[in-house]
mmCIF file of C-alpha atoms in Angstrom:
data_model
loop_
_atom_site.group_PDB
_atom_site.id
_atom_site.type_symbol
_atom_site.label_atom_id
_atom_site.label_comp_id
_atom_site.label_asym_id
_atom_site.label_seq_id
_atom_site.Cartn_x
_atom_site.Cartn_y
_atom_site.Cartn_z
ATOM 1 C CA UNK A 1 -144.970 -70.494 -28.853
ATOM 2 C CA UNK A 2 -145.863 -68.992 -32.215
ATOM 3 C CA UNK A 3 -143.667 -71.583 -33.950
ATOM 4 C CA UNK A 4 -145.606 -74.406 -32.255
ATOM 5 C CA UNK A 5 -148.919 -72.881 -33.262
ATOM 6 C CA UNK A 6 -147.690 -72.482 -36.819
ATOM 7 C CA UNK A 7 -146.673 -76.136 -36.805
ATOM 8 C CA UNK A 8 -150.115 -77.210 -35.648
ATOM 9 C CA UNK A 9 -151.732 -75.074 -38.357
ATOM 10 C CA UNK A 10 -149.521 -76.582 -41.043
ATOM 11 C CA UNK A 11 -150.077 -80.115 -39.744
ATOM 12 C CA UNK A 12 -153.851 -79.759 -39.811
ATOM 13 C CA UNK A 13 -153.706 -78.414 -43.371
ATOM 14 C CA UNK A 14 -151.540 -81.377 -44.370
ATOM 15 C CA UNK A 15 -153.963 -83.788 -42.714
ATOM 16 C CA UNK A 16 -156.765 -82.216 -44.752
ATOM 17 C CA UNK A 17 -154.890 -82.876 -47.991
ATOM 18 C CA UNK A 18 -154.258 -86.511 -47.124
ATOM 19 C CA UNK A 19 -157.890 -86.981 -46.153
ATOM 20 C CA UNK A 20 -159.110 -85.841 -49.568
ATOM 21 C CA UNK A 21 -157.110 -88.513 -51.328
ATOM 22 C CA UNK A 22 -158.448 -91.512 -49.437
ATOM 23 C CA UNK A 23 -162.207 -91.034 -49.118
ATOM 24 C CA UNK A 24 -164.969 -91.660 -51.661
ATOM 25 C CA UNK A 25 -167.011 -88.556 -52.587
ATOM 26 C CA UNK A 26 -170.462 -89.988 -51.946
ATOM 27 C CA UNK A 27 -172.353 -86.703 -52.318
ATOM 28 C CA UNK A 28 -170.637 -85.819 -55.590
ATOM 29 C CA UNK A 29 -171.275 -89.362 -56.877
ATOM 30 C CA UNK A 30 -174.979 -89.086 -56.018
ATOM 31 C CA UNK A 31 -175.188 -85.787 -57.857
ATOM 32 C CA UNK A 32 -173.389 -87.149 -60.932
ATOM 33 C CA UNK A 33 -175.570 -90.266 -61.000
ATOM 34 C CA UNK A 34 -178.762 -88.212 -60.759
ATOM 35 C CA UNK A 35 -177.647 -85.977 -63.602
ATOM 36 C CA UNK A 36 -176.855 -88.925 -65.868
ATOM 37 C CA UNK A 37 -179.970 -90.928 -65.011
ATOM 38 C CA UNK A 38 -182.182 -87.876 -65.609
ATOM 39 C CA UNK A 39 -180.645 -87.598 -69.088
ATOM 40 C CA UNK A 40 -180.795 -91.294 -69.992
ATOM 41 C CA UNK A 41 -184.401 -91.708 -68.818
ATOM 42 C CA UNK A 42 -185.433 -88.217 -70.000
ATOM 43 C CA UNK A 43 -186.895 -87.502 -66.575
ATOM 44 C CA UNK A 44 -186.669 -83.727 -66.847
ATOM 45 C CA UNK A 45 -189.301 -83.051 -69.518
ATOM 46 C CA UNK A 46 -189.347 -79.820 -71.430
ATOM 47 C CA UNK A 47 -185.592 -79.688 -71.866
ATOM 48 C CA UNK A 48 -184.401 -78.806 -75.348
ATOM 49 C CA UNK A 49 -182.527 -81.915 -76.430
ATOM 50 C CA UNK A 50 -180.277 -79.960 -78.775
ATOM 51 C CA UNK A 51 -179.125 -77.449 -76.197
ATOM 52 C CA UNK A 52 -176.059 -78.466 -74.239
ATOM 53 C CA UNK A 53 -176.857 -78.504 -70.507
ATOM 54 C CA UNK A 54 -175.174 -75.510 -68.870
ATOM 55 C CA UNK A 55 -172.748 -76.417 -66.130
ATOM 56 C CA UNK A 56 -173.919 -74.844 -62.895
ATOM 57 C CA UNK A 57 -171.069 -72.707 -61.558
ATOM 58 C CA UNK A 58 -170.229 -73.384 -57.940
ATOM 59 C CA UNK A 59 -170.807 -70.417 -55.669
ATOM 60 C CA UNK A 60 -167.865 -71.348 -53.451
ATOM 61 C CA UNK A 61 -164.559 -71.902 -55.224
ATOM 62 C CA UNK A 62 -163.291 -75.447 -54.662
ATOM 63 C CA UNK A 63 -159.511 -75.945 -54.703
ATOM 64 C CA UNK A 64 -157.828 -78.404 -57.051
ATOM 65 C CA UNK A 65 -157.289 -81.706 -55.260
ATOM 66 C CA UNK A 66 -154.444 -83.841 -56.579
ATOM 67 C CA UNK B 1 -153.086 -62.185 -23.679
ATOM 68 C CA UNK B 2 -152.467 -60.952 -27.204
ATOM 69 C CA UNK B 3 -150.341 -64.037 -27.960
ATOM 70 C CA UNK B 4 -153.161 -66.317 -26.856
ATOM 71 C CA UNK B 5 -155.698 -64.520 -29.047
ATOM 72 C CA UNK B 6 -153.398 -64.673 -32.069
ATOM 73 C CA UNK B 7 -152.582 -68.350 -31.603
ATOM 74 C CA UNK B 8 -156.292 -69.096 -31.132
ATOM 75 C CA UNK B 9 -157.084 -67.323 -34.380
ATOM 76 C CA UNK B 10 -154.331 -69.241 -36.143
ATOM 77 C CA UNK B 11 -155.677 -72.605 -34.954
ATOM 78 C CA UNK B 12 -159.192 -71.519 -35.897
ATOM 79 C CA UNK B 13 -158.068 -70.483 -39.369
ATOM 80 C CA UNK B 14 -156.170 -73.733 -39.759
ATOM 81 C CA UNK B 15 -159.255 -75.782 -38.948
ATOM 82 C CA UNK B 16 -161.373 -73.610 -41.224
ATOM 83 C CA UNK B 17 -158.884 -74.061 -44.045
ATOM 84 C CA UNK B 18 -158.910 -77.822 -43.443
ATOM 85 C CA UNK B 19 -162.696 -77.869 -43.724
ATOM 86 C CA UNK B 20 -162.647 -75.739 -46.859
ATOM 87 C CA UNK B 21 -160.053 -77.986 -48.457
ATOM 88 C CA UNK B 22 -162.172 -81.049 -47.602
ATOM 89 C CA UNK B 23 -165.260 -79.768 -49.468
ATOM 90 C CA UNK B 24 -166.176 -82.258 -52.204
ATOM 91 C CA UNK B 25 -165.526 -81.193 -55.761
ATOM 92 C CA UNK B 26 -168.147 -82.206 -58.336
ATOM 93 C CA UNK B 27 -167.337 -85.326 -60.337
ATOM 94 C CA UNK B 28 -166.561 -84.597 -63.964
ATOM 95 C CA UNK B 29 -169.106 -86.439 -66.127
ATOM 96 C CA UNK B 30 -168.817 -84.312 -69.254
ATOM 97 C CA UNK B 31 -166.170 -86.224 -71.218
ATOM 98 C CA UNK B 32 -166.662 -87.423 -74.827
ATOM 99 C CA UNK B 33 -166.574 -91.078 -73.762
ATOM 100 C CA UNK B 34 -169.187 -90.573 -71.054
ATOM 101 C CA UNK B 35 -171.412 -88.524 -73.349
ATOM 102 C CA UNK B 36 -171.214 -91.233 -76.031
ATOM 103 C CA UNK B 37 -172.262 -93.915 -73.530
ATOM 104 C CA UNK B 38 -175.079 -91.684 -72.281
ATOM 105 C CA UNK B 39 -176.388 -91.131 -75.822
ATOM 106 C CA UNK B 40 -176.356 -94.851 -76.583
ATOM 107 C CA UNK B 41 -178.163 -95.643 -73.337
ATOM 108 C CA UNK B 42 -180.686 -92.873 -73.966
ATOM 109 C CA UNK B 43 -181.449 -94.245 -77.432
ATOM 110 C CA UNK B 44 -181.750 -97.800 -76.119
ATOM 111 C CA UNK B 45 -184.101 -96.715 -73.349
ATOM 112 C CA UNK B 46 -186.987 -96.296 -75.784
ATOM 113 C CA UNK B 47 -186.651 -100.024 -76.578
ATOM 114 C CA UNK B 48 -186.247 -100.998 -72.923
ATOM 115 C CA UNK B 49 -189.072 -98.917 -71.452
ATOM 116 C CA UNK B 50 -191.927 -101.247 -72.524
ATOM 117 C CA UNK B 51 -190.048 -104.167 -70.933
ATOM 118 C CA UNK B 52 -189.599 -102.253 -67.683
ATOM 119 C CA UNK B 53 -193.316 -101.494 -67.728
ATOM 120 C CA UNK B 54 -194.316 -105.107 -68.374
ATOM 121 C CA UNK B 55 -191.973 -106.470 -65.721
ATOM 122 C CA UNK B 56 -190.026 -108.459 -68.291
ATOM 123 C CA UNK B 57 -186.818 -106.620 -67.341
ATOM 124 C CA UNK B 58 -185.885 -105.346 -63.888
ATOM 125 C CA UNK B 59 -183.124 -103.318 -62.247
ATOM 126 C CA UNK B 60 -180.498 -105.293 -60.359
ATOM 127 C CA UNK B 61 -178.827 -104.325 -57.106
ATOM 128 C CA UNK B 62 -175.440 -104.003 -58.806
ATOM 129 C CA UNK B 63 -176.441 -101.251 -61.196
ATOM 130 C CA UNK B 64 -177.364 -103.459 -64.170
ATOM 131 C CA UNK B 65 -180.572 -104.838 -65.721
ATOM 132 C CA UNK B 66 -181.735 -108.450 -65.981
ATOM 133 C CA UNK B 67 -184.643 -110.495 -67.293
ATOM 134 C CA UNK B 68 -187.146 -110.702 -64.443
ATOM 135 C CA UNK B 69 -189.989 -112.433 -66.278
ATOM 136 C CA UNK B 70 -189.192 -113.913 -69.689
ATOM 137 C CA UNK B 71 -192.860 -114.814 -70.280
ATOM 138 C CA UNK B 72 -193.733 -111.108 -70.255
ATOM 139 C CA UNK B 73 -191.609 -110.486 -73.347
ATOM 140 C CA UNK B 74 -193.812 -110.193 -76.483
ATOM 141 C CA UNK B 75 -193.121 -112.872 -79.115
ATOM 142 C CA UNK B 76 -191.692 -110.395 -81.606
ATOM 143 C CA UNK B 77 -189.087 -109.240 -79.082
ATOM 144 C CA UNK B 78 -187.971 -112.602 -77.709
ATOM 145 C CA UNK B 79 -185.250 -113.130 -80.281
ATOM 146 C CA UNK B 80 -183.362 -109.944 -79.505
ATOM 147 C CA UNK B 81 -184.079 -109.486 -75.799
ATOM 148 C CA UNK B 82 -180.884 -111.150 -74.542
ATOM 149 C CA UNK B 83 -178.570 -109.080 -76.704
ATOM 150 C CA UNK B 84 -180.549 -105.937 -75.774
ATOM 151 C CA UNK B 85 -179.938 -106.656 -72.083
ATOM 152 C CA UNK B 86 -176.289 -107.530 -72.709
ATOM 153 C CA UNK B 87 -175.699 -104.332 -74.702
ATOM 154 C CA UNK B 88 -177.228 -102.165 -71.970
ATOM 155 C CA UNK B 89 -175.179 -103.888 -69.280
ATOM 156 C CA UNK B 90 -171.985 -103.466 -71.280
ATOM 157 C CA UNK B 91 -172.694 -99.725 -71.580
ATOM 158 C CA UNK B 92 -173.537 -99.403 -67.881
ATOM 159 C CA UNK B 93 -170.360 -101.154 -66.781
ATOM 160 C CA UNK B 94 -168.305 -99.067 -69.191
ATOM 161 C CA UNK B 95 -169.989 -95.915 -67.822
ATOM 162 C CA UNK B 96 -169.070 -96.669 -64.198
ATOM 163 C CA UNK B 97 -165.501 -97.464 -65.188
ATOM 164 C CA UNK B 98 -165.236 -94.350 -67.370
ATOM 165 C CA UNK B 99 -166.517 -91.995 -64.660
ATOM 166 C CA UNK B 100 -163.932 -93.365 -62.247
ATOM 167 C CA UNK B 101 -161.017 -93.013 -64.649
ATOM 168 C CA UNK B 102 -162.179 -89.603 -65.957
ATOM 169 C CA UNK B 103 -161.873 -88.368 -62.369
ATOM 170 C CA UNK B 104 -158.403 -89.918 -61.977
ATOM 171 C CA UNK B 105 -159.570 -92.532 -59.435
ATOM 172 C CA UNK B 106 -160.052 -95.950 -61.059
ATOM 173 C CA UNK B 107 -160.485 -97.387 -57.583
ATOM 174 C CA UNK B 108 -163.774 -95.458 -57.310
ATOM 175 C CA UNK B 109 -165.461 -97.728 -59.887
ATOM 176 C CA UNK B 110 -167.100 -99.953 -57.265
ATOM 177 C CA UNK B 111 -168.407 -97.009 -55.269
ATOM 178 C CA UNK B 112 -169.744 -95.357 -58.407
ATOM 179 C CA UNK B 113 -171.471 -98.598 -59.429
ATOM 180 C CA UNK B 114 -173.062 -98.890 -55.971
ATOM 181 C CA UNK B 115 -174.156 -95.258 -56.085
ATOM 182 C CA UNK B 116 -175.778 -95.732 -59.486
ATOM 183 C CA UNK B 117 -177.448 -98.971 -58.383
ATOM 184 C CA UNK B 118 -179.191 -97.085 -55.596
ATOM 185 C CA UNK B 119 -180.146 -94.118 -57.758
ATOM 186 C CA UNK B 120 -181.498 -96.189 -60.704
ATOM 187 C CA UNK B 121 -183.756 -98.046 -58.271
ATOM 188 C CA UNK B 122 -184.756 -94.871 -56.437
ATOM 189 C CA UNK B 123 -185.799 -93.177 -59.666
ATOM 190 C CA UNK B 124 -187.519 -96.233 -61.145
ATOM 191 C CA UNK B 125 -191.199 -95.819 -61.954
ATOM 192 C CA UNK B 126 -193.903 -97.385 -59.800
ATOM 193 C CA UNK B 127 -194.680 -100.841 -61.159
ATOM 194 C CA UNK B 128 -191.152 -101.598 -62.306
ATOM 195 C CA UNK B 129 -189.341 -104.566 -60.787
ATOM 196 C CA UNK B 130 -186.148 -104.001 -58.806
ATOM 197 C CA UNK B 131 -183.824 -106.187 -56.752
ATOM 198 C CA UNK B 132 -184.075 -105.605 -53.025
ATOM 199 C CA UNK B 133 -182.028 -107.224 -50.288
ATOM 200 C CA UNK B 134 -184.146 -110.372 -50.409
ATOM 201 C CA UNK B 135 -184.898 -110.691 -54.127
ATOM 202 C CA UNK B 136 -187.174 -109.099 -56.751
ATOM 203 C CA UNK B 137 -189.583 -106.454 -55.494
ATOM 204 C CA UNK B 138 -192.203 -104.452 -57.409
ATOM 205 C CA UNK B 139 -191.858 -100.713 -56.850
#
């Protein structure tokens, strides 16, 4: 019984890993595009051009996906 | 009873872990190559902006720019306008390709291009010309 449940748990985790590799990250792409376009078109006025933009740290840790 | 509760919790945790693992990581756009392309495009934008404003150049639906109305280009600019457009398009295409390969997924280039196409047009100023589904449209 416990072995079966453990198998299901492992299988769903495996399915999650496979899923990451085959879908396009639309939300992340939108975010990246916005960031770049804002820089190229200087849409965010008042930014110090010389200062490197600080990378916003993610609140939730995201695991490495390979 | 206890076995059922434990197995339920295990399934629950498994699904939660699957969701957590599925969360999208940010795309890395802070590489030297991408920053170089960005700088070049930013510098070129000051030359392109008057042409966007006049309607001479518009934004295409595949993430590039194109001459929309050649007659709107001032005489002094007509000689260099084609190479200006070509240079910008070369940088844009290189940018989409570079973002895909920097994130270890060259097959994402098309999706990244499509994403940018939509965002360029969305952020375009009112009065600029953009390509809609049925042809050129003024924002």
